[in-house]
Short mmCIF file of C-alpha atoms in Angstrom, two decimals:
data_model
loop_
_atom_site.label_atom_id
_atom_site.label_comp_id
_atom_site.label_asym_id
_atom_site.label_seq_id
_atom_site.Cartn_x
_atom_site.Cartn_y
_atom_site.Cartn_z
CA MET A 1 -21.54 -33.48 -130.18
CA SER A 2 -23.04 -31.71 -133.20
CA GLY A 3 -22.47 -28.48 -131.36
CA ILE A 4 -18.75 -29.14 -131.07
CA VAL A 5 -18.46 -30.03 -134.70
CA GLU A 6 -20.26 -27.02 -135.79
CA TRP A 7 -18.02 -24.81 -133.60
CA TYR A 8 -14.95 -26.62 -135.01
CA ARG A 9 -16.07 -26.10 -138.59
CA ASP A 10 -16.80 -22.42 -137.88
CA VAL A 11 -13.33 -21.82 -136.41
CA ILE A 12 -11.41 -23.72 -139.14
CA ASP A 13 -13.53 -22.27 -142.01
CA ASN A 14 -14.26 -18.74 -140.86
CA LYS A 15 -11.78 -17.55 -138.17
CA TYR A 16 -8.46 -18.24 -139.94
CA ASP A 17 -5.86 -15.83 -141.08
CA PRO A 18 -6.46 -15.28 -144.82
CA ARG A 19 -2.87 -14.49 -145.58
CA THR A 20 -1.60 -18.06 -144.49
CA ALA A 21 -4.69 -20.02 -145.33
CA GLU A 22 -3.10 -22.06 -148.19
CA TRP A 23 0.49 -22.43 -146.77
CA PHE A 24 1.95 -25.82 -146.42
CA LEU A 25 0.55 -27.74 -143.39
CA VAL A 26 -1.52 -24.75 -142.26
CA PRO A 27 -5.06 -25.44 -143.60
CA SER A 28 -6.00 -28.30 -141.33
CA PRO A 29 -4.70 -29.50 -137.92
CA GLY A 30 -4.79 -33.01 -139.10
CA PRO A 31 -1.19 -33.32 -140.52
CA VAL A 32 0.44 -31.59 -137.49
CA LEU A 33 -1.42 -33.69 -135.00
CA THR A 34 -0.49 -36.87 -137.02
CA ILE A 35 3.27 -35.72 -136.91
CA VAL A 36 3.11 -35.08 -133.18
CA ALA A 37 1.39 -38.40 -132.44
CA THR A 38 3.96 -40.30 -134.64
CA TYR A 39 6.72 -38.49 -132.85
CA ILE A 40 5.43 -39.51 -129.43
CA TYR A 41 4.96 -43.06 -130.44
CA PHE A 42 8.33 -43.39 -131.93
CA CYS A 43 10.16 -41.80 -129.04
CA VAL A 44 8.17 -43.73 -126.26
CA SER A 45 7.62 -47.09 -127.92
CA ALA A 46 8.76 -47.88 -131.51
CA GLY A 47 12.20 -46.18 -131.30
CA PRO A 48 13.37 -47.84 -128.06
CA ARG A 49 12.21 -51.30 -129.30
CA TYR A 50 13.97 -50.76 -132.67
CA MET A 51 17.24 -49.69 -130.79
CA LYS A 52 17.00 -52.48 -128.18
CA ASP A 53 19.59 -54.84 -129.71
CA LYS A 54 21.46 -52.28 -131.72
CA LYS A 55 24.54 -50.09 -130.88
CA PRO A 56 24.00 -46.42 -130.57
CA TYR A 57 24.39 -44.59 -133.86
CA ASN A 58 27.27 -42.15 -134.23
CA LEU A 59 25.62 -38.94 -135.19
CA LYS A 60 28.36 -36.53 -134.24
CA ASN A 61 28.71 -34.75 -137.71
CA ILE A 62 24.92 -34.80 -138.29
CA MET A 63 24.28 -33.28 -134.93
CA ILE A 64 26.94 -30.55 -135.33
CA ILE A 65 25.44 -29.52 -138.65
CA TYR A 66 21.88 -29.79 -137.37
CA ASN A 67 22.54 -27.68 -134.27
CA PHE A 68 24.44 -25.09 -136.40
CA ILE A 69 21.41 -24.75 -138.73
CA GLN A 70 19.19 -24.36 -135.74
CA ILE A 71 21.36 -21.51 -134.48
CA LEU A 72 21.06 -19.80 -137.88
CA ILE A 73 17.30 -20.19 -137.91
CA SER A 74 16.88 -18.82 -134.39
CA LEU A 75 19.02 -15.81 -135.23
CA TYR A 76 16.79 -15.26 -138.28
CA LEU A 77 13.60 -15.56 -136.28
CA PHE A 78 14.84 -13.24 -133.45
CA TYR A 79 15.88 -10.59 -136.07
CA GLU A 80 12.76 -10.82 -138.08
CA GLY A 81 10.57 -10.63 -135.00
CA LEU A 82 12.34 -7.42 -133.90
CA MET A 83 12.45 -5.80 -137.33
CA ALA A 84 8.87 -6.79 -138.41
CA GLY A 85 7.29 -5.29 -135.26
CA TRP A 86 8.63 -5.54 -131.69
CA LEU A 87 11.53 -3.17 -132.13
CA TYR A 88 9.54 -0.36 -133.86
CA GLU A 89 5.83 -0.73 -134.35
CA TYR A 90 4.42 -3.16 -131.74
CA ASN A 91 2.93 -2.16 -128.37
CA PHE A 92 3.84 -4.45 -125.43
CA ILE A 93 0.59 -3.73 -123.60
CA CYS A 94 -1.86 -4.32 -126.49
CA GLN A 95 -0.99 -5.53 -129.95
CA PRO A 96 -3.84 -6.82 -132.19
CA VAL A 97 -3.08 -8.91 -135.15
CA ASP A 98 -2.73 -6.86 -138.39
CA TYR A 99 -4.30 -8.98 -141.03
CA SER A 100 -3.43 -6.55 -143.90
CA TYR A 101 -0.98 -7.31 -146.64
CA LYS A 102 1.35 -4.42 -145.92
CA PRO A 103 5.07 -5.38 -146.00
CA SER A 104 5.67 -5.34 -142.29
CA SER A 105 2.53 -7.44 -141.53
CA MET A 106 3.50 -10.02 -144.21
CA ARG A 107 7.07 -10.06 -142.96
CA MET A 108 5.79 -10.97 -139.49
CA ALA A 109 3.31 -13.56 -140.92
CA ARG A 110 6.27 -15.26 -142.72
CA GLY A 111 8.29 -15.23 -139.52
CA VAL A 112 5.33 -16.97 -137.66
CA TYR A 113 5.22 -19.57 -140.40
CA VAL A 114 8.99 -20.20 -140.35
CA TYR A 115 8.69 -20.52 -136.52
CA PHE A 116 6.04 -23.14 -136.94
CA ILE A 117 8.03 -25.19 -139.37
CA CYS A 118 11.04 -24.83 -137.13
CA LYS A 119 9.06 -26.38 -134.15
CA LEU A 120 8.34 -29.42 -136.38
CA ILE A 121 12.08 -29.75 -137.24
CA GLU A 122 12.94 -29.58 -133.52
CA LEU A 123 11.23 -32.93 -133.01
CA LEU A 124 14.56 -34.38 -134.36
CA ASP A 125 16.05 -33.33 -130.94
CA THR A 126 14.42 -36.35 -129.34
CA VAL A 127 14.74 -38.54 -132.33
CA PHE A 128 18.57 -38.11 -131.98
CA PHE A 129 18.30 -39.09 -128.33
CA VAL A 130 16.51 -42.35 -129.30
CA LEU A 131 19.05 -43.18 -131.93
CA ARG A 132 21.93 -42.62 -129.61
CA LYS A 133 20.18 -44.72 -126.88
CA LYS A 134 20.04 -41.70 -124.53
CA GLN A 135 16.55 -42.64 -123.36
CA GLN A 136 17.20 -41.28 -119.84
CA GLN A 137 17.15 -37.80 -121.35
CA ILE A 138 13.61 -38.13 -122.73
CA THR A 139 11.69 -36.90 -119.75
CA PHE A 140 8.05 -35.90 -119.40
CA LEU A 141 9.13 -32.37 -119.59
CA HIS A 142 11.02 -32.82 -122.72
CA LEU A 143 8.23 -34.74 -124.55
CA TYR A 144 5.47 -32.26 -123.37
CA HIS A 145 7.56 -29.25 -124.41
CA HIS A 146 8.37 -30.65 -127.95
CA SER A 147 4.88 -31.93 -128.41
CA MET A 148 3.00 -28.77 -127.36
CA MET A 149 5.16 -26.20 -129.27
CA PRO A 150 4.27 -27.43 -132.77
CA ILE A 151 0.61 -27.30 -131.93
CA CYS A 152 0.79 -23.86 -130.47
CA ALA A 153 2.89 -22.63 -133.41
CA TRP A 154 0.28 -24.07 -135.84
CA ILE A 155 -2.48 -22.09 -133.97
CA GLY A 156 -0.40 -19.02 -134.42
CA ALA A 157 0.13 -19.62 -138.12
CA LYS A 158 -3.48 -20.54 -138.86
CA PHE A 159 -5.18 -17.82 -136.86
CA PHE A 160 -2.75 -15.21 -135.47
CA ALA A 161 0.18 -14.69 -137.74
CA GLY A 162 1.31 -11.51 -135.97
CA GLY A 163 0.46 -9.32 -133.10
CA HIS A 164 0.39 -10.00 -129.33
CA PRO A 165 1.45 -13.77 -129.27
CA THR A 166 4.50 -13.34 -131.47
CA LEU A 167 6.46 -12.02 -128.49
CA LEU A 168 6.65 -15.61 -127.41
CA GLY A 169 8.42 -16.59 -130.59
CA VAL A 170 10.91 -13.76 -130.48
CA ILE A 171 12.03 -14.57 -126.96
CA ASN A 172 11.95 -18.30 -127.60
CA ALA A 173 14.29 -17.73 -130.71
CA PHE A 174 16.71 -15.74 -128.55
CA VAL A 175 16.91 -18.44 -125.96
CA HIS A 176 17.37 -21.11 -128.69
CA VAL A 177 20.46 -19.29 -130.04
CA PHE A 178 22.17 -20.14 -126.71
CA MET A 179 20.58 -23.53 -126.33
CA TYR A 180 21.66 -24.91 -129.72
CA THR A 181 25.05 -23.32 -129.34
CA TYR A 182 25.35 -25.46 -126.20
CA TYR A 183 24.17 -28.59 -128.01
CA MET A 184 26.54 -27.97 -130.96
CA LEU A 185 29.62 -27.60 -128.71
CA SER A 186 28.57 -30.64 -126.78
CA ALA A 187 28.43 -32.71 -129.93
CA PHE A 188 32.12 -32.09 -130.54
CA GLY A 189 32.96 -34.53 -127.72
CA PRO A 190 33.84 -34.71 -124.00
CA HIS A 191 36.78 -32.45 -124.33
CA MET A 192 34.37 -29.53 -124.71
CA GLN A 193 32.72 -30.10 -121.33
CA LYS A 194 35.08 -27.71 -119.51
CA TYR A 195 33.76 -24.87 -121.67
CA LEU A 196 30.05 -25.82 -120.94
CA TRP A 197 29.86 -24.73 -117.30
CA TRP A 198 26.90 -22.53 -118.22
CA LYS A 199 24.48 -25.36 -118.77
CA LYS A 200 22.29 -24.50 -115.70
CA HIS A 201 21.98 -20.97 -116.93
CA LEU A 202 20.16 -22.24 -119.95
CA THR A 203 17.42 -23.48 -117.65
CA ILE A 204 17.33 -20.12 -115.94
CA LEU A 205 16.91 -18.50 -119.43
CA GLN A 206 13.99 -20.90 -120.15
CA ILE A 207 12.24 -20.15 -116.85
CA MET A 208 12.69 -16.39 -117.43
CA GLN A 209 11.22 -16.48 -120.86
CA PHE A 210 8.02 -18.19 -119.55
CA ILE A 211 7.79 -15.78 -116.65
CA ILE A 212 7.80 -12.91 -119.23
CA ILE A 213 5.14 -14.73 -121.36
CA PHE A 214 3.05 -15.40 -118.25
CA PHE A 215 2.79 -11.76 -117.18
CA HIS A 216 2.49 -10.50 -120.75
CA ASN A 217 -0.63 -12.52 -121.19
CA LEU A 218 -1.92 -11.99 -117.59
CA GLN A 219 -2.04 -8.16 -118.06
CA MET A 220 -4.17 -8.80 -121.23
CA GLN A 221 -6.98 -10.05 -118.99
CA PHE A 222 -7.23 -6.57 -117.50
CA THR A 223 -6.93 -4.45 -120.60
CA SER A 224 -9.24 -3.54 -123.50
CA CYS A 225 -7.57 -4.91 -126.50
CA ASN A 226 -8.73 -6.31 -129.81
CA PHE A 227 -7.29 -9.69 -129.09
CA PRO A 228 -9.18 -12.80 -127.81
CA LYS A 229 -8.72 -13.09 -123.98
CA PRO A 230 -9.33 -16.79 -123.96
CA LEU A 231 -6.33 -17.28 -126.12
CA SER A 232 -4.15 -15.06 -123.74
CA LEU A 233 -5.57 -17.16 -120.86
CA LEU A 234 -4.44 -20.35 -122.62
CA LEU A 235 -1.01 -18.91 -123.27
CA MET A 236 -0.70 -17.84 -119.69
CA ILE A 237 -1.78 -21.31 -118.35
CA ASN A 238 0.74 -22.98 -120.67
CA ALA A 239 3.57 -20.64 -119.63
CA GLY A 240 2.64 -21.32 -115.91
CA MET A 241 2.88 -25.04 -116.55
CA PHE A 242 6.37 -24.59 -118.17
CA ILE A 243 7.43 -22.39 -115.31
CA TYR A 244 6.50 -25.19 -112.76
CA MET A 245 8.09 -27.98 -114.83
CA PHE A 246 11.37 -26.16 -115.68
CA GLY A 247 11.50 -24.87 -112.10
CA SER A 248 11.16 -28.35 -110.69
CA PHE A 249 13.82 -29.54 -113.13
CA TYR A 250 16.16 -26.90 -112.04
CA ILE A 251 15.54 -27.46 -108.31
CA ASN A 252 16.04 -31.25 -108.72
CA ASN A 253 19.05 -31.21 -111.01
CA TYR A 254 21.00 -28.30 -109.63
CA LEU A 255 19.81 -27.19 -106.23
CA LYS A 256 19.14 -30.47 -104.56
CA SER A 257 21.98 -32.31 -106.38
CA ASN A 258 24.40 -29.72 -105.01
CA VAL A 259 23.04 -30.21 -101.49
CA ARG A 260 23.34 -33.99 -101.88
CA ARG A 261 26.81 -33.65 -103.25
CA LYS A 262 27.84 -31.39 -100.31
CA SER A 263 26.27 -33.70 -97.71
CA LYS A 264 28.19 -36.65 -99.40
CA ILE A 265 31.47 -34.84 -99.19
CA ASP A 266 30.82 -33.75 -95.62
CA GLY A 267 29.80 -37.33 -94.67
CA ASN A 268 33.16 -38.66 -96.17
CA THR A 269 35.10 -35.99 -94.44
CA ASN A 270 33.55 -36.73 -91.05
CA GLY A 271 33.85 -40.43 -91.66
CA VAL A 272 37.55 -40.03 -92.29
CA THR A 273 38.07 -37.66 -89.36
CA ASN A 274 36.01 -39.59 -86.86
CA GLY A 275 36.64 -43.12 -88.02
CA VAL A 276 40.36 -42.98 -89.02
CA THR A 277 41.78 -40.09 -87.08
CA ASN A 278 39.98 -40.83 -83.83
CA GLY A 279 40.60 -44.59 -84.36
CA VAL A 280 44.24 -44.05 -84.79
CA THR A 281 44.47 -41.54 -81.94
CA ASN A 282 42.52 -43.74 -79.62
CA GLY A 283 44.31 -46.88 -80.76
CA VAL A 284 47.72 -45.32 -80.26
CA SER A 285 46.69 -43.75 -76.94
CA ASN A 286 44.94 -46.69 -75.47
CA GLY A 287 47.04 -49.41 -77.04
CA VAL A 288 50.53 -47.95 -76.69
CA ALA A 289 50.22 -45.66 -73.71
CA ASN A 290 48.11 -48.09 -71.67
CA GLY A 291 50.29 -50.94 -72.72
CA VAL A 292 53.44 -49.12 -71.44
CA LYS A 293 51.57 -48.10 -68.26
CA ASN A 294 50.61 -51.70 -67.49
CA ILE A 295 54.25 -53.26 -67.85
CA ASN A 296 55.56 -54.82 -64.56
CA ILE A 297 58.92 -53.43 -63.54
CA ASN A 298 60.17 -56.88 -62.65
CA ASP A 299 59.33 -58.05 -66.27
CA VAL A 300 61.38 -55.22 -67.60
CA THR A 301 64.45 -56.01 -65.26
CA HIS A 302 64.29 -59.63 -66.18
CA ALA A 303 64.16 -58.88 -69.88
CA LEU A 304 67.13 -56.56 -69.72
CA LEU A 305 69.18 -59.06 -67.75
CA ASN A 306 68.45 -61.87 -70.23
CA GLY A 307 69.17 -59.49 -73.12
CA SER A 308 72.51 -58.65 -71.59
CA HIS A 309 73.17 -62.33 -71.01
CA LEU A 310 72.49 -63.15 -74.66
CA ASN A 311 74.54 -60.27 -75.93
CA LEU A 312 77.54 -61.57 -73.92
CA GLU A 313 77.13 -65.09 -75.39
CA ILE A 314 77.13 -63.64 -78.89
CA LEU A 315 80.20 -61.67 -78.18
CA HIS A 316 82.07 -64.81 -77.00
CA GLY A 317 81.06 -66.96 -79.95
CA LYS A 318 78.69 -69.17 -78.01
CA SER A 319 75.61 -68.55 -79.92
CA ASP A 320 73.77 -71.44 -81.42
#
């Protein structure tokens, strides 16, 4: 146990990025872990209990403003990530962290810090679900994703505010531009649903970003680069888990649901065709045709004679 404590103190006290060492929430993991733990407790336990006997809050205007702000932040992070390194200076095969105070390096460090703060703000996504009593949307994937991202972003801000891992933030910011645009349009109301046909494509974008991150970190295991391979391995494993979970979500919610819907439609069609059409056809054929076929000729003659006799009585005014 003492060895673990010594290792922890060495990492926290000696391995940090000096440029961000004193920035808000960066020095120690304690505040971030407390925020994440409180978030999980509220979303899983305290929040649902609080809302149990309450009506869902109407957060329409708040959500529109919130999502619009998230779009602006995502655009800013995407632009800063490109301009501070990935568009001009950075190498996609090997990009060590530049711990100097030159303008481009500090610009990237500030971008990493804003990204970290943004991941904390994004915890409100789930809080809004709870307050609107949309508990069915709080899946394990949702909670895991929103809980892990602030922790990963804190590690970046604390130790690696630049270099190789920042590609994740740039791609993620790009995806979030579209994601929060979708959320903002949805917040306007049901009448917007006809314009939101591209929902499933957001999941495809999410999967694609993690595939890129997975291979970007996988190749680091086979190159000589001044960047810690264990961190690349952790990023690769995390990306692999997200690929699996988002992939499962896509299959269950879009592919399998389409198959079930098609099967249901086909089943209803066959039920109508075989049950109604065949029933009517067989009923008419067997009931009418067979009925006509089995009528006795004597009965028909007798009925016609009686009918004629009755008609004559009516004509002569002898009807009762």
